Short mmCIF file of C-alpha atoms in Angstrom, two decimals:
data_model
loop_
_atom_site.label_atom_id
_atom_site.label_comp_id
_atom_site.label_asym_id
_atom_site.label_seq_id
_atom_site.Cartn_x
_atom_site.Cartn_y
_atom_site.Cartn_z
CA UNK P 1 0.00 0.00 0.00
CA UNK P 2 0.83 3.73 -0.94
CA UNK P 3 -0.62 5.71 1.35
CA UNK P 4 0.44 8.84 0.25
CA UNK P 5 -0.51 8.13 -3.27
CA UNK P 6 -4.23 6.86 -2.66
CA UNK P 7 -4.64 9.79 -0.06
CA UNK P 8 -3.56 11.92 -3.43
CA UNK P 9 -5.53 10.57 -5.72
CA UNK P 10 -9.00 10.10 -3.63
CA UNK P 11 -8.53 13.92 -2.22
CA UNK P 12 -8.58 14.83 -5.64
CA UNK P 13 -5.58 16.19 -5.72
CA UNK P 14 -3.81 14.73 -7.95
CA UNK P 15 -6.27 13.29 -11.27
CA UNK P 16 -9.06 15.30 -10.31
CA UNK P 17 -12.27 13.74 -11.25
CA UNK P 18 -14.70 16.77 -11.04
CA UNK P 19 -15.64 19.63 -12.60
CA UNK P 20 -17.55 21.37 -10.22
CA UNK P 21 -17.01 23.17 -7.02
CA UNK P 22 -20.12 21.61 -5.49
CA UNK P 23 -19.23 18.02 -6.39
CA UNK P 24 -15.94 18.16 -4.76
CA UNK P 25 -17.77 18.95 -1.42
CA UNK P 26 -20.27 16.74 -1.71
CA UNK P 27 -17.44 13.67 -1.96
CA UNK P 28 -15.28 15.19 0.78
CA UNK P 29 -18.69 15.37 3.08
CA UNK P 30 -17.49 18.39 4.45
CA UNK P 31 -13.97 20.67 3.97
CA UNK P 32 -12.45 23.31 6.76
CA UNK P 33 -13.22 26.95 6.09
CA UNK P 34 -11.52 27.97 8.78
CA UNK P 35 -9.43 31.06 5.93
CA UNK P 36 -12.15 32.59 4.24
CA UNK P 37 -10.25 33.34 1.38
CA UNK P 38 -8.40 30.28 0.85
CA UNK P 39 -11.11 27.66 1.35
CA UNK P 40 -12.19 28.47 -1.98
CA UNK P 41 -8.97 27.31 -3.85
CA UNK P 42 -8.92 24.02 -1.35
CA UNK P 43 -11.94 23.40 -3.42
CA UNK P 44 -11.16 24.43 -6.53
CA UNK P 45 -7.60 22.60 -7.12
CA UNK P 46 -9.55 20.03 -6.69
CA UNK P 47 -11.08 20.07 -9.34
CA UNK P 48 -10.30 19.87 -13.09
CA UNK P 49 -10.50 23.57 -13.93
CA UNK P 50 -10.40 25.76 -11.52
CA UNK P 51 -12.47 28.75 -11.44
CA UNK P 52 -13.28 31.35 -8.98
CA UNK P 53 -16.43 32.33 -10.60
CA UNK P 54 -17.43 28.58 -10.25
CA UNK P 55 -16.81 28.83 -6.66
CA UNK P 56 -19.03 31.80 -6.49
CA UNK P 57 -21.50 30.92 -8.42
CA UNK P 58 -22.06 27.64 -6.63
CA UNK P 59 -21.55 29.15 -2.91
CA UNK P 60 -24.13 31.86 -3.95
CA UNK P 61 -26.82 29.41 -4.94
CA UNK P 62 -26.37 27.55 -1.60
CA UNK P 63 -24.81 24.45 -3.34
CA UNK P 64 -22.37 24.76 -1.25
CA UNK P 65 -23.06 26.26 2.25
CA UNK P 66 -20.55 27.94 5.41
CA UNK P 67 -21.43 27.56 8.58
CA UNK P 68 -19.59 26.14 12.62
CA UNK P 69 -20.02 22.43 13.05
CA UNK P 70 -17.55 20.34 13.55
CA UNK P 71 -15.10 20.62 16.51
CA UNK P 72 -16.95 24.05 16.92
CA UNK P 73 -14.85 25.43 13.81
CA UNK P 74 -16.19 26.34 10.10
CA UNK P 75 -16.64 24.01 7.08
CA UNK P 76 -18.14 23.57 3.96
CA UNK P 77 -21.12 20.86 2.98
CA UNK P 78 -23.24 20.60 0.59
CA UNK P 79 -26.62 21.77 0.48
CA UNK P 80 -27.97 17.48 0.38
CA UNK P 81 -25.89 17.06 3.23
CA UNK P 82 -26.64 20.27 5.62
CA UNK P 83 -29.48 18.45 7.61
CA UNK P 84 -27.96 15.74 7.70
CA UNK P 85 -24.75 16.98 9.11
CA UNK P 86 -27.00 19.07 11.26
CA UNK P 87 -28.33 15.98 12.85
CA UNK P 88 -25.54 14.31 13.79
CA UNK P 89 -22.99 16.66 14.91
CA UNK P 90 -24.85 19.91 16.14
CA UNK P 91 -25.11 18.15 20.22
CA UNK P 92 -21.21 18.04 19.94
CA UNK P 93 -20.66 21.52 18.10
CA UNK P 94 -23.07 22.80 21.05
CA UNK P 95 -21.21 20.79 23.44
CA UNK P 96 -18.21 22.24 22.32
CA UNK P 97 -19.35 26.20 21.80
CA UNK P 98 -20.68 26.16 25.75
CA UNK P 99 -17.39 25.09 26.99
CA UNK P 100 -15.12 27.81 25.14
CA UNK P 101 -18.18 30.24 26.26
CA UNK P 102 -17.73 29.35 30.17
CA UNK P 103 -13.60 29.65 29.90
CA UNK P 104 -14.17 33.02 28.57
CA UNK P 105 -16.62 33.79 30.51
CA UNK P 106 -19.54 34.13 28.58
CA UNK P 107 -22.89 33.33 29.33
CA UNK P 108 -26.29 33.47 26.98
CA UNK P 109 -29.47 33.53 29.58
CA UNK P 110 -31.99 31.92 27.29
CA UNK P 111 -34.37 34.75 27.13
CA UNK P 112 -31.24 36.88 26.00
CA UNK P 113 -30.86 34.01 23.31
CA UNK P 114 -33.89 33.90 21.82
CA UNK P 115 -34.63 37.69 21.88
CA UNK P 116 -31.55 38.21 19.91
CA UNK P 117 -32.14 34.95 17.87
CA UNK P 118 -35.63 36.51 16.79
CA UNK P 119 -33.95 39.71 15.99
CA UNK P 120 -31.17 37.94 13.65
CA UNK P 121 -34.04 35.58 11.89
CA UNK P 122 -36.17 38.39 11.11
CA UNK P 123 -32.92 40.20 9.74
CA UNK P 124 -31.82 37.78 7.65
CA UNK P 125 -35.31 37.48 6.42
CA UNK P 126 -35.70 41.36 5.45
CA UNK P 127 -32.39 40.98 3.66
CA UNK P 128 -31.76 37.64 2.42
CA UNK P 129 -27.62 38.18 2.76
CA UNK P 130 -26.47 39.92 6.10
CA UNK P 131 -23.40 40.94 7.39
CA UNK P 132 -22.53 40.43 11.38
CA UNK P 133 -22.36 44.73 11.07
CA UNK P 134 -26.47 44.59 9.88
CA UNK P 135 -27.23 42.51 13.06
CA UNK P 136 -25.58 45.32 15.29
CA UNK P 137 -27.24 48.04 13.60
CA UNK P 138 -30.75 45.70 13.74
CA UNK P 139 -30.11 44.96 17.06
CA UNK P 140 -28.98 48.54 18.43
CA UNK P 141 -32.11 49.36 16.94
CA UNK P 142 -33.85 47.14 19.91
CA UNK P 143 -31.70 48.75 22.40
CA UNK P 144 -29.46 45.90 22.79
CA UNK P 145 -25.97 46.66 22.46
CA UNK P 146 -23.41 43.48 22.59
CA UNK P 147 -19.71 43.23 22.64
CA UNK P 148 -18.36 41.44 18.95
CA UNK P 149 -16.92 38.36 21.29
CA UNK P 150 -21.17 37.57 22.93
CA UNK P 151 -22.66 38.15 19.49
CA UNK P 152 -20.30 35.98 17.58
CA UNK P 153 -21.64 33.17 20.08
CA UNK P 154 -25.31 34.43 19.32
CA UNK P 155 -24.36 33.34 16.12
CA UNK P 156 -22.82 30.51 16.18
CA UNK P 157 -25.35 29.06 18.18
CA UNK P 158 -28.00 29.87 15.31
CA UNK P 159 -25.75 28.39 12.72
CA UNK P 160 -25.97 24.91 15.50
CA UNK P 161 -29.22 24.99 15.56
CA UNK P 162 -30.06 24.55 11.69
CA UNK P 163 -31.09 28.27 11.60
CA UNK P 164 -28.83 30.19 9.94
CA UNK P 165 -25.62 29.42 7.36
CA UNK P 166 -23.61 31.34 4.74
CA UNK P 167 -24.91 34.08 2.76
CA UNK P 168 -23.68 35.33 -0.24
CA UNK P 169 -20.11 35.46 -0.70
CA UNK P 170 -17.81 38.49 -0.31
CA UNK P 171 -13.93 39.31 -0.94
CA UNK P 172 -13.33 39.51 2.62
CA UNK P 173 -16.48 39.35 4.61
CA UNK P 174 -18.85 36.43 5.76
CA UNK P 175 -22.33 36.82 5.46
CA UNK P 176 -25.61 34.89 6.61
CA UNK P 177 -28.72 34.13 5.37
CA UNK P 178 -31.96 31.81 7.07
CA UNK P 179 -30.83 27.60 6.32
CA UNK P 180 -34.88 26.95 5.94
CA UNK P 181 -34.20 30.08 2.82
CA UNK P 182 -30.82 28.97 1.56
CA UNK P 183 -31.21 24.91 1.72
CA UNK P 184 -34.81 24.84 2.16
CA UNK P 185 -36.98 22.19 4.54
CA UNK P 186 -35.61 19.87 6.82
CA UNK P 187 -36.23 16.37 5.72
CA UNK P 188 -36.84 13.88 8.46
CA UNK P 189 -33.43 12.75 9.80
CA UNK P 190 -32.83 8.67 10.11
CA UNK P 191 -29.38 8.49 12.55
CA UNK P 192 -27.72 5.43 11.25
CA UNK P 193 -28.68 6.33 7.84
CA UNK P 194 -26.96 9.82 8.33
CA UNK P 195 -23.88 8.08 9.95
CA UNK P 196 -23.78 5.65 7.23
CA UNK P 197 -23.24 8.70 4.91
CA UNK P 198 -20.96 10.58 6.90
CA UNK P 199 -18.26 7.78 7.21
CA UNK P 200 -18.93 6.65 4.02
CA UNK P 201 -17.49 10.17 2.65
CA UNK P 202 -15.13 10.44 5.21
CA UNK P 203 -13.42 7.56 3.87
CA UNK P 204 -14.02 7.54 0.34
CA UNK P 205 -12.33 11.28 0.52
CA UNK P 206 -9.40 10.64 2.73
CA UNK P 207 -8.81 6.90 2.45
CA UNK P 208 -6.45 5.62 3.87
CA UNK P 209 -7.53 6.86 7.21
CA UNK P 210 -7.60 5.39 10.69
CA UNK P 211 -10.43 5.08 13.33
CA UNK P 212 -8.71 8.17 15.30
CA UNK P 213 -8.29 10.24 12.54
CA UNK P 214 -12.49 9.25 11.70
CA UNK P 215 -13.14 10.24 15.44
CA UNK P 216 -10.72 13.30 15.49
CA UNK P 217 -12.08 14.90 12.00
CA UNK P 218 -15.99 14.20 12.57
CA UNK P 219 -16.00 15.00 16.39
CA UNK P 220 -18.40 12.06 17.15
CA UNK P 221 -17.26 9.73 19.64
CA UNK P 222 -15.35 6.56 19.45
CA UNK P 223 -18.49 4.49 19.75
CA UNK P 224 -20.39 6.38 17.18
CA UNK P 225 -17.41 6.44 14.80
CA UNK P 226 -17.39 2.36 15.17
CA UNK P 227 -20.65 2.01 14.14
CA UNK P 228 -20.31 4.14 11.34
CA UNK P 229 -17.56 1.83 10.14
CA UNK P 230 -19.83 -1.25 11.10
CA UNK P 231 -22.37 0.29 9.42
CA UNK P 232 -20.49 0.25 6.15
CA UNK P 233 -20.37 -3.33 5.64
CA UNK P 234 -18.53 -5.61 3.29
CA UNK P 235 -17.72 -1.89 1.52
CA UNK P 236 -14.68 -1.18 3.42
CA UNK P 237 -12.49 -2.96 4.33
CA UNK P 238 -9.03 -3.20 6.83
CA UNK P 239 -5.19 -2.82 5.81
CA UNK P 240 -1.74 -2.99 8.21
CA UNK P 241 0.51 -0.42 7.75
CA UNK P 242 3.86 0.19 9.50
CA UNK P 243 1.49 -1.37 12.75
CA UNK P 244 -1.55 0.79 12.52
CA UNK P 245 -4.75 0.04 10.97
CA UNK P 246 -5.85 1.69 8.07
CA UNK P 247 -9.50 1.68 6.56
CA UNK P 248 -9.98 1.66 2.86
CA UNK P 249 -13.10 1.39 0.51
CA UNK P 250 -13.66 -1.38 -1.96
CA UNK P 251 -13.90 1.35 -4.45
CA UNK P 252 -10.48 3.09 -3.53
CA UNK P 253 -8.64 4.95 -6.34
CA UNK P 254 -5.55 3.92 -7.08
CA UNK P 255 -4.35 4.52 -10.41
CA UNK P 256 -3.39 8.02 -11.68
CA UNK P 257 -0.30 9.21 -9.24
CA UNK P 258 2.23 11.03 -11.82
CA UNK P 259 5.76 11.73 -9.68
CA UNK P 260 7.14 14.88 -9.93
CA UNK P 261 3.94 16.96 -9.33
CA UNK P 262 3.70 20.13 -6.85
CA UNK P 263 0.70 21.06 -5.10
CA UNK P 264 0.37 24.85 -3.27
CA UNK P 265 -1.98 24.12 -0.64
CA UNK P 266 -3.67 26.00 1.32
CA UNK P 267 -3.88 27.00 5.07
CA UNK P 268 -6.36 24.76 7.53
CA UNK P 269 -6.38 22.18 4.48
CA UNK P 270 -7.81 18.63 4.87
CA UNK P 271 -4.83 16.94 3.33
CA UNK P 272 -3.41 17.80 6.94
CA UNK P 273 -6.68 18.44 8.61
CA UNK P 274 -8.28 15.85 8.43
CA UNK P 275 -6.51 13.23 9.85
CA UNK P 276 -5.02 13.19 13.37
CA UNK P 277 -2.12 11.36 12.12
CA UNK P 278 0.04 13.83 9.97
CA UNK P 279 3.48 11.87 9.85
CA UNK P 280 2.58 10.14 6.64
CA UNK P 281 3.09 12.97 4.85
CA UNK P 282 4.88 15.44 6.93
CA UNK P 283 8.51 14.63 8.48
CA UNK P 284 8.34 15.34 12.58
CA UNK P 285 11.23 17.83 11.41
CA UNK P 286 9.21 20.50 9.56
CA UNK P 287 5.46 20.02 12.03
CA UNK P 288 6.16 23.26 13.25
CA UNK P 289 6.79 24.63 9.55
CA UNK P 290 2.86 23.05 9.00
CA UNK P 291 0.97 24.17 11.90
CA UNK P 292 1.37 24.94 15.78
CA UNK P 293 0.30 23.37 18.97
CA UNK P 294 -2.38 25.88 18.76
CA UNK P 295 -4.04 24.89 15.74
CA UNK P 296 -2.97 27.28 13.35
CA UNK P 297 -2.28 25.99 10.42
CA UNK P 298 -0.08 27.74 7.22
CA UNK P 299 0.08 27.30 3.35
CA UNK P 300 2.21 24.45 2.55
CA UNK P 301 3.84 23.38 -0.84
CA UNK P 302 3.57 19.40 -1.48
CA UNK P 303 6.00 17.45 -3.76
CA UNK P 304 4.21 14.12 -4.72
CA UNK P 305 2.42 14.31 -1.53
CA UNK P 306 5.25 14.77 1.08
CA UNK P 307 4.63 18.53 2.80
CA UNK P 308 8.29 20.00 1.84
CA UNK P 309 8.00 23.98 2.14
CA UNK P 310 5.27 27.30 2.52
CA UNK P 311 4.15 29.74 0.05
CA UNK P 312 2.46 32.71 0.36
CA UNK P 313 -0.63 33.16 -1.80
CA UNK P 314 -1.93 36.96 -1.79
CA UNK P 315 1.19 38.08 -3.01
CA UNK P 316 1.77 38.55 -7.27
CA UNK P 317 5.43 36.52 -7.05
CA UNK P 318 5.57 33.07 -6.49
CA UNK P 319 6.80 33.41 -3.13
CA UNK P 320 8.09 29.99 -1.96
CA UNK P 321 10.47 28.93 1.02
CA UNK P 322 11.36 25.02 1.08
CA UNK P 323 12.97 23.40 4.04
CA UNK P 324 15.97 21.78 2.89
CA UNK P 325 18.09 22.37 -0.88
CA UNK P 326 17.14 19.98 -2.92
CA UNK P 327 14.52 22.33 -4.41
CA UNK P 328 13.88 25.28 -6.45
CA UNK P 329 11.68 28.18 -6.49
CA UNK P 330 11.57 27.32 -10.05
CA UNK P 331 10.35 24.05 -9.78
CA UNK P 332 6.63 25.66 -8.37
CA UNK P 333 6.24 27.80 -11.39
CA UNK P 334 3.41 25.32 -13.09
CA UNK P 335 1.92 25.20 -9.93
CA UNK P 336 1.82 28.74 -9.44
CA UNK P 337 0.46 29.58 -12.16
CA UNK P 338 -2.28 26.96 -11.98
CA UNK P 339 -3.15 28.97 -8.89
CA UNK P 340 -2.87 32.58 -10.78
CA UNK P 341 -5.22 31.35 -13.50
CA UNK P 342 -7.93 30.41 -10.79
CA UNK P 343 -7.40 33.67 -9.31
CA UNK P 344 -8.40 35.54 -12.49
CA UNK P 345 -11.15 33.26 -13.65
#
């Protein structure tokens, strides 16, 4: 087994199989956001063209939607997986949300929560696309006057609870809109069924993957993230690698890895992301060159997979730093421009 290859080739990062934006996030079940700039081009390079107008056009029509969830941090899903995701990991995200609240802190009485909560609903109804700066001015208009850290809480809670997610998208600036407007209806929920799903795309996207790194990217439990697996069937199967267990699907990808290929990726990324596990393909040596201890994580450059310097995308020069010598900033060039060509469509 070649882990680094299949992880490649079923992230779509190598051989991309997709042409659209909202594809791509359907078979990664859901993709960090945490950059709000960046977490468009971890979609698009993962596809065949890339195109920022794609992006947009496909974020805009709520194919693809923003919003807290898992671990209490932003992603991307679909619009056919929202509820689903909903369902299964808002008691966690909630879980999650209360305890950074009470280390800073913070408390929402629940008649404070759902007076503001009825204030931001009927705002996002007048306006469709809101920025946090209309919910002050709509909520100042009540008399109520909250500090930025409270009223990012007030709504992040809403996003929890199903009621609101992304807007339409700006350069620099997240906006909201009402889920029930955006996605429509909730359908009626079946658990296992919506487990199923989730580890079914969890694995399908980031295969080879372990349980831990299934429990550390979805958030659910240990227990849960068995059953999920369980649930799967005769369609995944086990493999030993270097002593740890690896899960695969019976569909795995496995042909298409070309040597020689560089990938600019960007920050908060779920070629690192998603898996709790980052040795296989970044040396212990350069971690701290990847991301901290605090979770921050920075654009890396990947030669056929392994994580081997950081570049610096808002800048008009390829910009590149690698860790050792036995690259040049020459060899990026196709990739850079790859990446200047999205920026421009």
């Amino acid at each position: 087994m070649n882990p680094v290859a299949i992880r490649l080739l079923n992230q779509q990062l190598i051989s991309p199989q997709f042409d659209s934006p909202a594809e791509v996030v359907s078979h990664m079940g859901a993709i960090q956001a945490q950059e709000y700039r960046m977490m468009r081009w971890a979609i698009e390079m993962r596809t065949r063209k890339p195109s920022a107008t794609a992006f947009k056009q496909a974020f805009d029509s709520g194919q693809i939607i923003r919003l807290h969830l898992m671990r209490g941090t932003w992603q991307l899903v679909s619009s056919e997986d929202y509820w689903q995701m909903i369902a299964l990991c808002s008691s966690k995200a909630l879980a999650v949300t209360t305890g950074w609240m009470n280390s800073n802190q913070i408390t929402l009485p629940h008649e404070e929560l759902m007076r503001v909560r009825d204030i931001l609903v009927r705002t996002a109804a007048d306006k469709g696309s809101v920025t946090k700066e209309d919910f002050v001015q709509a909520l100042e208009e009540k008399d109520l006057r909250l500090d930025d850290h409270p009223l990012s809480y007030h709504i992040r809670m809403a996003e929890i609870s199903g009621v609101l997610c992304s807007g339409d998208l700006l350069p620099m600036k997240a906006t909201y809109a009402l889920a029930a407007d955006k996605v429509g209806p909730s359908p009626r929920i079946d658990h296992d069924e919506a487990l199923m799903h989730l580890t079914r795309k969890y694995f399908q996207s980031r295969q080879p993957a372990t349980l831990e790194d299934f429990v550390w990217w979805s958030g659910l439990n240990v227990g849960e993230c068995r059953k999920g697996i369980a649930l799967l069937g005769n369609t995944i199967h086990a493999e030993k690698w270097k002593g740890r267990t690896f899960y695969l699907t019976n569909e795995c990808r496995t042909r298409g890895f070309r040597k020689g290929k560089f990938l600019l990726i960007p920050p908060y990324d779920e070629y690192l992301i998603g898996y709790k596990s980052r040795d296989i393909v970044l040396p212990a040596a350069f971690r701290h060159h990847a991301h901290n201890n605090s979770g921050i994580f920075k654009p890396i450059i990947a030669h056929d997979g392994i994580i081997c310097g950081n570049w610096t995308p808002f800048k008009n020069d390829c910009d590149v730093i690698f860790f050792n010598d036995e690259f040049d900033p020459e060899d990026v060039k196709r990739a850079w421009q790859l990446y200047q060509n999205y920026r421009l469509s």
